[in-house]
Every structure is written in C-alpha cells, then in structure tokens.
C-alpha cells in the first residue's frame, strides 16, 4: 500500500493506487455529487492516467450537464437504463481470455431490468462477457428450468429479483458455481423498498448464495469480476 | 409443466403456459415497466392467442402512452380508480355458473376505494360477480351489522381496510366463509404505510382470516377467484 | 347473531354461539392461560354441550397439569409435536364427503414439522383428510417437481416454510388451486423470528397466495377448512 | 414546585412532593431493582409519612424476599396475577364519592388477565371502583354488544387487548366517554411482542382513543384515575 | 345502537347515528378522498341534518376545488395552518359551561404549529375554550416552568412535540390533570418520521400520560373533548 | 436559571437566556418554519440584542424569501452547500485563543460534503478554526493513514460518513482525542436513510466514539465547540 | 436434474442428487431437529452412500444424544466451538490440488471465534486449506495492516465481525480477491443481534464485498468453496 | 503507528501499542469470551507489561472461574453491580491533576444503577474523580433542578436514562459543558430494549448532546476521559 497513492483536490482525494491494490481503478459514485464536482474529478483522473472512467447512479439530468461541461475535452456516453455514464473505452483486454467463462445475469422480471443492465454494463466495462437471461422469475419456473444447460455451464451467476426474491434460492439449488444475489426495490407495500427480497436472499436455504445491497447491480458485477479474474490467474 | 411454454422477447419471457397451469393467463404488472416495454409484451401475448389482457398498477400517464402506441391495432380501456388497464373483453364465460356464488367486497372507508376497485375489477375481468359494500368500518359498526344476512350468504368475503384494519377481525368473527384481508396504506404516522393494518390482520383473533400484501387488491381477487373456481368443479 | 350466545364465567365468556356463526365451535388458545383457567373453561364448554375441544399452543408441562386436573371426568390427548391437546373425539362426520377433496400440506424442511403437524392435526380434528408432503424445500426443487400430479389434484395447498419461504411462490406458480402460505420461525440471524419468510410470502410473485401469521399452522388449517366446506355446499 | 421536596438516600431520591404535585404519591417500579434496594426505599417512604405504597412489576421471587426483609416492621401483600405488591391499606377515602362513576375494564381474552388485573388493582389502590368485563374480544362480538348499557353508562373505559387489538376501535365507536387502550404482548409471531396491537390502537379509526405502552395496565389506571378526579372537582 | 342509523350513498355510508352514540357527529377524513367524493358526502350530511361539518387533513388544492363545487349551496372556510375545512358554524352551545375549564395546548417548537392548530381548531369547533402555549420545549425549560400556575389550573393538557418528545414527560411530572401527548413528525434522520417522539411518549416515566398517533392533533382534541364533557355531566 | 429569560411572540418564545446558560445564543432550526415566521423570530432576536444569528436546515427557496423580507433592515448570507443562513458576523473573539487547538473534520466521500460543510460553518460561526479533510473513506485507507500526524495533533475529530460509516471506527482506533461521529444519509437500499451508518457508529469497536443524529453536522459542531471551550477555561 | 434423485423417509426427503447438482452432498441443519430425527436422516444418507456427513448448528446436548444413538454403527465427532458434528472423514481428495490457493479467514475479535471456527471447519471438511487470522479488528488496525502480504496472496478472504463490522470494508479496500463478509451477533444494545454489522457490510464502500446471513459461517464457507472449485477447473 | 505493536496468541492479538496510540491500554470485552480465553489474554497482557487490566461485561459466574484460574499469580477484584473485573490497581496518577475537574454522572432512576456504576468505575479505574447523582429523572424534575450549581460547575456530564430518556435533553438545555447521553435498556414493551431512549437522545432538542450505544456506560466513560485528558494538556 502506497500511502501517497492519491491526488488531493479538496473536494475529493482521487485514489490513484486503487487499480494496483484492488485490480480495478477508481469508479465514481454519481449520487449526491454535482455535475461540477464530477467534472473536476473526471479531469483529475484523466490527468493521472486513467483512460476509462465509469460513473454509476448518474441520473439523466446530471449526465446531460456533465456531458456538456466535459466537452470538447472528453466525451461521455450515457446508458439511461443502467443510469451509467462511461468516459473512454470499455476494457477489451481481458475479453479474449474469458472466452469460455460465462457470467450469467438472471433477473426475475422486466421491472428488474435497470438493475440487471447496471450489472451487465459494469461487467462489460471491465472486460467480461456476459449472458443476459431476463424475466425468469419463479411464478413460471419452467422458463428457468428450460435453461438448465446454460445454468450448469456458467462460472458465476448473478440472480436479480425484487418482491420475494425467490429466484436466488431456486438458482442456488440448481448449480455448483458461485451465485451472487441482488435484491431489487421492485414491489410495493410489504416489500419495504427491497427489504423483503434482501431478507429472503440472506436466508436462502440454498447454501453458498452471497448477497449485495438492494439495487446494487454494480457491486454484484464487481464481485463477479473478482471471481473471474481469479480463474484467470 | 411444459418447459417450452413461453415466448422469449428479450426483455420478457411471456408465460404462454400460465392459463393451462394456473387457470388464468399472464397478467402484466405495470409498475416499473415503460409503455414501450408493455407495448411489446401486449403484442406478443396477442400473437400467442391471449385475447383479454389485464394490466395492473398502471398509472394514468403510462396508460395514455400505451393506449396511443397500441392504436389502431388494439384498444386499451383504462380504469383510473383502480389503476387498471384492460385490452379485450372481460371474461363472461363463467358468470352464468356463479349466479348464486356471491363474492362480497367490504372496505372500511371511502379512502380505501382504489384498492377495493382494483379487487372488484380484477374479479369481474375474470368472470366473477361481486357485490361492493363500501365504508363499513368499525367506527360505526352498526353499518356492517345491518348487513348480516349478506355476510352470511357470501361464499368469499374480501375485507379491505387501512389504519388499524379491525374490519377483517370483526367480519371474520361473524361468518363461516373464507375471509381474505387486504391491508391498505390509508392512514398516516404510525400506520407506517399500511404496516399497522398488515400486522393487525395477520394477528386477527378471528381464526381463518388470510392476508395479502398491502394495497394488493389484485392478489386478493386472484385468491378469491381460485376459491370460486374450486366450488364450480 | 344471538347476543346471549355466551356463558360468562368471570375469567372468560365462552362463545356458545360460535359453531352456529362460523361453522366451528370455540377453540382454546392455550398460551398465556394457566391449567386452572383452562380446566374451568373446558368444564363449562362440556356443560354447554361441546363434545370435542381443541387446545392449541399448549406446552407439555401445562398439558400434564390439565390432564391431571380433568381426570377422571374428561381425558386429554396430547400431541407434543403439534403442541395440541384434544378432549373428546376428532370429527369424522365430514370425512366421507371429502373423499376426493385433498388438502395437501407441504413443508420446506424437517425443522418445520411442528407447524406442519399443528396444521394437519387441526384439519383432521375438524374432519378433513390431509396429505403430508414434508421436506420439499426449493434447495432441492426436483423433490417438489416430482409430485406435480399431486399438486395439480389438490383442492387446497398449505405451503409451510421458514428461512426465505420461497416454497410458497414456487408452489403458487405451479397450481390453479388456492395456496395458503405459513411462514415459520425456523432460521436464525436475519430471519428475525420468521419475518423474512413472512415478508417473502406476502410479496409472492405467484398471484393469489394468501398468508397467515408466523408459525400459525392452526390459522391456515381453519382457512383451508372453510374453503373445503364451501365446496361441499 | 418545591425544589427541596425529596429525600436523597444515594441509590434513590424519594419524591416526597409528588402527591402534592400530581395528586398521587411515589409509586415503586419494581423491575430492575433488588429487594434490598426496595427495602430501603420503602422504609424511607414510610419515614417520610407515606402510608400506602404500591410496587408494580414485582416478580414473585423478589416479592418473597422483600416481604421477609420488611418484617416485622411492615407487611407486604402480594398479588401474583397483577405482579403488584402493596404495603399499607388501599385508599378508601374517595370511593364513596365515585359511587356512580364507573370505570369499566374490558379485556379481549383470558390471556390478557394479568394486565387487566394490574389495571384494576392500581385503580382500587387509588380508591376507585371498577367493573371488570373480561374476554369480550371481537371474534365473538355479540359478547361485547350485549353489554351496551354498561358501556354507555361508563365514565371511562379501559380497553385491553393483545393480538390485533381491535377491541379498542370497536369500543371507541360505541361510546361517548374517554377510552384508554392498552396493547398487550399476548400473541406470537408477527405480534412482535405487542407491537401489532400497539400500532393498531394508535391508528384507531374511532376518534379519541388514547394509548399507553404495551402491557402498561398501571399507566392506564393512572390516566383513568386522573380523569375521575377531574370529575370530582 | 340503531342498526339503520346511516345513509348509504355507495362510495360512503354516512353514520347519522354517530352524534347520538359518541356525542360528536360524523367528521370527514379528507386524506385519500377526492373533492368530488367529499362534495357528495357533505351534501348528504347536510340533507340528513348535520349543520356543522369538520374536514381534517384537507390540503389546499382540494380545499379550493371543494369550496368551488359546494358553491353557492354551502360555504367552506379553510384553515391552511391546520389543514382543516369547516362548513357551517363552530359549536358555541357548550362554551359557556366550560368557562372555567381550561384546556391547555402546549407545543415544543414553532415547527409543531400545524399540529397544534389542528388540535386547537378541532376543540374550538366542538365548543371548547383552549389556551395556546407554543414553543415551550425542554431545551429552554424555564419557559415552561414560568407557567406553573397555568399548568396547575388546567383541566386537560395536550403536549405536542417532535424530535425526542420530552415535553410530555416533563409536563406529566408537574401536574395532576390528564395529559394527552401528541408526537409530531418534526425532525429528521433518526426521528424516523415521528417514531422517536412516539416511542418516547409511550415510555414516559411520568405515569398517566396517554398518547395518540403521530401528528394526530385531531385525535388528541377528540379525547380532550370527551374528558371535558365528562366534567360537565 | 432565570425563569423570565425569554420573549413571547406567540408563535415562539425566544430563549434570551440561552447564551448565559449554555454558552451559545438561540439558533433557528429552519425546517418546518415559514419565511414569515423566521422573519418575526429574527427581528425579535435582534431587538433583544443577539447580533449574530445562525439558521440551519434552511432551503434555498425559503432563504430567498427570508433575505427579501429582512431587507433593508438586515442582510442574510446564505451557504447553499451547508443549507445555512447567517445574519450578522461570524464570531471571531475566540479564534485567537484556539490558535493551536485544531478541530479536524474528516468525511468519507464527496457526497458527504453538505453535512461536512454544515459542521464546518457552524464551528466557524462560533469562532473556531477547523481543518477540512474530505474524501478519506476506508475504501482507500492509505489516504487517511497518510495524515496520521494531523490526526494525532487534533484536539477533537469529527468523523462524517454515510453508507457503512466505518470511518469513525478506524479514526477512533488511531487517536487519543475525542471523536464525534456523524452518520449521513448518503447511500441507498439497505442504508435505510442513514440507519446503517448510525448503527455502525453506535457499535464502534473503538471505545469512546460518541454519535449524533443522522446528517446532524450542526449537533456535532455544537458538541465539539463545547469541548473546545472547556480546554480554554 | 433427476426428478427421482431423493429418498423419502416421511419426516425428510434426502436429496441424493445434491452432490451431482451442486458439487457438495446433503448437509444437515441441526437446529430445530431432534436427535431422533437426525439419527434417521444420518442412517438413510449412509445407506444411500454418502460417506462423510456434516451437521451444523448442533448444540452439545443433542450432539451427545445423537452420538449415543448412532453407536456402534457410526461415530460422531463433535466440535463444540463451531457447534459442528462430523460423521466420517474430512475430505482430502481436493487438498493437494489447492496447495497454493489460500483461503484466509479473518475475524475482528476473540468473541467472533465460534463463527470463525464454523467457517474454518466447514471448509476443511470440504477439502480446503484455510489460514486463520483472528482478532484483527479495526480498533487496532496495525494488526491487520501488518499482514498485507498475506492479504494480497489470498484467493478468497472471509471477513467475520460483529459490532459495527468495519473489518469487511477495510479488507475489501486492500485486496483484489473476492471478499465474503459474515456479520456476527457479537455486541449488545443497538447491535440488535447482528443487524448493525449486517447493514454495515451490505453498505460497504469497498466495492465487490458480498454478504451472508448473521452468524452464517457455514454459508460463507460454502460460497468460498464454490469459488475455489472454479479455479480448479 | 507501529505495525508490530501487538502480540499474537492465536485466539487474540493483544494490542500492545494501544496506550501509546489512544492514551489507554487494551481493555477486555468479557462478553462472548470464555474464562479460559480471558486467562490467556490477561497473562499475556501482564507479560507485556500492562499492570492494570479492566474487564467489562463480565458476568458473576465467569468472574468466579477467572478469579480461580488466575490464582495465585494475579488477583481479580469483581464489582457485580457494574459487571466489571479489575486486575491490578486503579490509576491514581492523574487524580491530583483533575482535582477541580468534576465529571458528573446523572441517572434517571435506581434501575439504571448498573450502567451508572459501569461508567463510574471505568472512570475511576482511569484515574478520574466522579460525582454520582442518581435518581434525578424528569418525573420529579425538582430533584434535578435543585442541583443547578453542581450542573453548572461540571466539566463533563454523563446523563444515563432508560424508558424515554428525557433526562439527556433536560440536562443538555441547562448547561454549557459537553453532555454524553447513555440510553439504557430499562423499561418494557415499546422501549424495545432501549431503542426508545436511544432514539430520544439522538433527537435531543438540546444541541450538542452526543450519544453512545444502549447500556454502554463503558463507552461514555472512555469519551469523558478523553475530554478530561484534553483539558489537562
């Protein structure tokens, strides 16, 4: 750990050592930051040599402002579904190595799509290949069961669901690979903003399922990426 | 269970086997879906032969967009009270069989009307006859007690209430038929978005009351419909 | 409703009109009552003509005391698994009528057995035939799926599960009959005494599942009994 | 307010001014105090001229110890149902004045008896006449309704109930006098130690019901006593 | 109880017997009702002979619509602070009787004013005289203590506070009259919408304080009114 | 304590004795007050001789209205980051005394800046010198560790963090001075509006960390100021 | 998925297909099962060819009974720290393959040892080599930092902590490998049985940390084992 | 920070650098540790030169075992009220310096005594002089107000209270020194194990009150000690 591995710009201390330490460079958490603040952070990161920058939880309005303020120096690509902004290129260096390592992203319903896309785009940004398997919730379990071959061949599965989040347990009981569960805030009433799905996934009877925060597609992607890197060593 | 009983359109996997399996075809949960997504889903369902389609939790703005985009191919009828959209006809095939089977929908106050209407319309869409008994909350219990004959003759009663949800227990203690309780989010402060009514109904001292999610008039209707079908076998 | 339909013995007011009103006579909730209190209540019920008496939530120690104090006038049969005591005979009058109406009691794991047995015994006490299908949790979903024929033929299914309670949703998606879900307190940590399973079941994506209180096998049995009686009319 | 109106004995500061200020002398909250501590407190109160002393939340074991240690100077009378200990006499001075002022204590079930008795004994200790109306829960509402005359004639009603606590709302809708609701911890599962009944009572649709803490029969008695004193002025 | 004491207009069943039963006529809970619905309810109540009508939780926009639709038949007076609408006159019949009975409304801070005014106006509507004592929170307790004479002379005190709600306990310890506590949603963070104040008040160490729902100034007023009526008998 | 140390203006009772009692004059909590109310309060405080006035939780819109209404008598300076308004001058009298006493304000991320600035400005308003150390969260702990000299030399440290709030524990384990922890509402999902950080900080394994309410930068500043004053005695 | 891959013994349906499906055979969750039930389950598993059997959450008393009842047919080895029972041998087949793959088990304090040992023993049972690094909580962060080499070389790290659970975030920020966080119930008061640590870990600012249930050392071990198997393919 | 400042004994890593870093040596948290584990830890600390050792949350039974096992090498003094064990002498080196610096420990009732004594003993162990002011809860506020001189002269006040915890706010409004609030688990029902007092204290309207965990007298003592040390610099 290099104790001088950061750049202090007052409102932020850019962690220039992060890639060295954790394998992935600094990523910007867009929520609660102004476009002006993000503009300064992006410019510092670029100066310090980070080519590709991911911004998560970036709403459309701020994305527009940031895109405008970064011009003409840098261009921001915005993915509204996933609320993600990207400056620079997606990583491709690792993608040929992971040819046969499939990360499978399952989600229970169409309403879970924003979280699923945040997951997928983050993984692709980091150079992973992913397969999307959307709307395979347990209310029509034959949909999921018809893909047993794909489930068996996956290296990592990310199971995304709101409401009662039962998808994670069912997937967890069918496969031998690591399963990362993402509860979503899809639902109403006693879903309590995703709490029902979160508790459900934490109590999964299928052993070995691990869980991230509600709607945290980004976190699940980071965890899956770390597992994939391990298999490449 | 037919494992191929669905149609994959990427953003959704339409469960074309659902009617065969559960007695009722696919229903669209409108919340969290865009009008564009629903348009695609509706068209696929229609292609696959589902004549009548119910969309729940559909707000007025999205309903307007969807109605426009479906034109002129299909027409959407929107019920703003119940936040329900219907494409095609209400089922009538079963209604003659249920002539004497009354489903009674009681709600505690006028503010519970949106949930009560979601219940009523869903049941009517599925071909059931319902009787509406609104504003019979326990603060003026003589209103409810004056309908004891109707309560006794009902086959299924759906008791809808917010605040403290006492209606479910009182009804449950008066009748021998199944009672389905629906807590609503009507109230403020320590109602915690319907939690007070939910807990109240789950702890009903009148044995045999079952409960659905807060504001889930649709779910109560589905449960009541299943019970009614059972009596018709 | 007969306003004089009860017997006042000070510590209790025995509801002698309950059978007439709700189809089932008074049942004693054993928790929080002393053996002495229950002895008095039982004797009054017997005097008032109720032949068979069910006591729920009766722990072994109190059951012993009550059995002793009722002797030699009445004999108590105690079912320790279900924490149920019965005085008099199980009802048999209805059992021949329900020959083909199967109530299926599914539970997720062996640890759910006490709740499952409370359900089963209550239903049998009321004169119903039940089939027990234990340990069919979703961690090994092929167990449940191998019984699809039985699931399809059931009139009512009671799905009992602790931990994440996913069983209710999976069953709910496979069948057309009413499904009553019972969350259990089996689990630890973030199961929060059954809260996780309760929320999970309330948010079931399989529409039409209704829910009772945590560990309330008795309540589920009462609801199922009411549905069965409806089909017999 | 006399700032010197107390006696400091180190482990406690006896409020010798309380009767002057609030109309009722110091009362000992027994929970969390040792018998030795209570012995010292009682002796100081006696020295300072308080004749009758009430100790609430006093379990049987501590009551035994305290009774022994106070002997032969003072005698303790213990009411195990109510977990109350009394030293000295019940107040009688006010009882003739309240001849026609009836405080009615209703409880929903036999299991609520300990809280109901705590309420009743506290009121009687303070010199009030009370009428007990036990086991009038809403599962058999005809029991309550058969007492409408008594309900109408009461000056204050205390409605005590666990589980869903619906009794408070029903009583509140029937009468014009003040109703004080006491939620009890009777129940299991989603009663969450009385939370369900507490929330239910706080959200009562019958306007004007006020609520005290779970199982706080003592507090309800104190509030009722204050109201009764007001009518005597 | 007259079982026919109501008027059924479909969306509501007007409780025309309420005044007879509870001493106060029907009051309209404005939240969750449309202006159209309230218009119908008001007109029915007027037809049935209720001269003065109180509408609570009425926001400014709906008040405007309702005022317009009721014209020229009836005129609505709107109190924006208290979110209260009144049709007809405030009751004055009782005010002379209560000349010396003071209801004291204390609130902790200026931000609690809307709840305090809801309380005050409701009481005045019902014919009570009230004294307002605002901004006497415990952070500057000398303000409250300087009014000890008024506190002592009050017949009923309503203590309104958000944040930690300590005002109720302090007032409760100073007086012998009934104290009704109203927690408000004033605060942020760990006040959790008034939960902190609610729990604080329920656990008041000053015995005899009773509590109503968060922000429920109306409920506190109704309870105080019932107590005042009792003293007039 | 002077019982007459306040000014009653009806909607508020200005605590003119507060500076004498607590060392700091009255401060206005802007949330829930209208600009009109604040205008009156400010004018009274000015009349009573308070030169400098701090208003917290003041949103931009109200600040604009208040600024306008106070003109030309008084001028309001608004700090939008901190949601703070100041009338009059910042205190400077103490600043020379505290030359060597450094208050260090650490925050975990850029999104915590509003709370950090509320803290910093309040402290500066009260005459303290502060050092800002922003964006030193534990995800890149070398940033914090590179400032060990500054951490060691601080007299008081305020550790501000949302999400999991681990910063407080890490700082608490490194230093011997008092550490005041401020949880923020930065985060989403299972942060539950700052609850996760709050609980985390309350359970800090670094002994001696004390905690204030979520987002309560003002409260932390007041506590730090009190400690600093103590060292000056 | 073989739908007949189980053995039905009434009280349980042994999942004989689990090893084939998920890579690890059936494991017995001891909590809530009687010794008699476990005896039957063990014997069936043995008959069906499972040589080594792990029983988790097995308390000492039941372990004694089970050991006695299984004799002389099978011998049970009990690990009281970890509350784990093992019948048969630990797996060794994989251990030579994982020579260089280190799983690091970090725990924050000595009180977390039971959970840490449950994790370690489960992993060893499954044939993994683990390194224990106990008592490295952030209150003395130099302890953790002195092992940076080991942290960097690990393939998977399991971070176990109660109280505020900050260890997971600090570890997560230092390494590039997957980190699985286990909250424990160590603590008191506002730790709410491990809830504080759970929420803390779910909100970790170190991206890519995944979480299991409170005290679920077993689940973390299962997840780590799955990751390790992946690297061996 | 010395990265080698600890002693690894497997089950613990004794932080031998803690005194240097935080001013106070390692303290043992007794809860969740066996007497055997504590014996080893104590012996290592002694070997490494720590003369006086404090053990908190030590129950009587474990204290007995530990005392026996440490004999004859070391002697343990046990304080049962405070659940504290001490090996070696209380620090006296600082006590002469703090002659005029008074730490005042206020608690609301006699039932709060165990927490108050944990606070007092910890402070005395660390060489501070404390004054105990017990049973000054707000139900009899004249008791507290009679000590205004002492309150004014204190350097730090620790306010300890269960139930609604109002003591902290009242004290906070009376003084200019730092106030540390300790919620206790004294109470029942809706005190939810101290949650009511915790929330109350976090929302204190008296600005500058800081809070520690429920029942955490030790933590409050550590924070007060740090403040006192600051004044001695």
Coordinates of N, CA and C in Angstrom, one line a residue, chain G residues 91-102 126-129 155 228-229 231-233:
Chain G
X91 N -12.9 -34.5 3.9 CA -12.5 -34.7 2.5 C -11.0 -34.3 2.4
X92 N -10.3 -35.2 1.7 CA -8.9 -34.8 1.5 C -8.5 -34.8 0.0
X93 N -9.4 -35.3 -0.8 CA -9.1 -35.5 -2.2 C -8.7 -34.2 -2.9
X94 N -9.3 -33.1 -2.4 CA -9.0 -31.9 -3.1 C -7.8 -31.1 -2.6
X95 N -7.4 -31.5 -1.4 CA -6.5 -30.6 -0.7 C -5.1 -30.5 -1.4
X96 N -4.7 -31.6 -2.1 CA -3.4 -31.4 -2.7 C -3.5 -30.4 -3.9
X97 N -4.7 -30.4 -4.6 CA -4.9 -29.5 -5.7 C -4.9 -28.0 -5.3
X98 N -5.3 -27.8 -4.0 CA -5.4 -26.4 -3.6 C -4.2 -25.9 -2.9
X99 N -3.1 -26.7 -3.0 CA -1.9 -26.3 -2.2 C -1.6 -24.8 -2.2
X100 N -1.7 -24.2 -3.3 CA -1.3 -22.8 -3.4 C -2.5 -21.8 -3.3
X101 N -3.7 -22.4 -3.2 CA -4.8 -21.5 -3.1 C -5.2 -21.3 -1.6
X102 N -4.9 -20.1 -1.2 CA -5.1 -19.9 0.3 C -6.5 -19.2 0.5
X126 N -14.7 -29.8 3.6 CA -14.9 -29.9 2.1 C -13.5 -30.1 1.4
X127 N -12.4 -30.2 2.1 CA -11.1 -30.4 1.5 C -10.3 -29.2 1.2
X128 N -10.6 -28.1 1.8 CA -9.9 -26.8 1.5 C -8.8 -26.6 2.7
X129 N -7.8 -25.9 2.3 CA -6.8 -25.5 3.3 C -7.2 -24.0 3.6
X155 N -6.6 -16.1 -2.1 CA -7.5 -16.2 -3.3 C -8.9 -15.8 -2.9
X228 N -13.4 -21.6 -5.0 CA -12.1 -22.3 -5.1 C -12.3 -23.4 -6.1
X229 N -13.4 -24.1 -6.2 CA -13.6 -25.2 -7.1 C -13.5 -24.6 -8.6
X231 N -11.7 -22.3 -9.6 CA -10.3 -22.0 -10.0 C -9.5 -23.3 -10.3
X232 N -10.2 -24.4 -9.9 CA -9.5 -25.7 -10.2 C -9.9 -26.3 -11.5
X233 N -11.0 -25.8 -12.1 CA -11.5 -26.4 -13.3 C -10.4 -26.3 -14.4

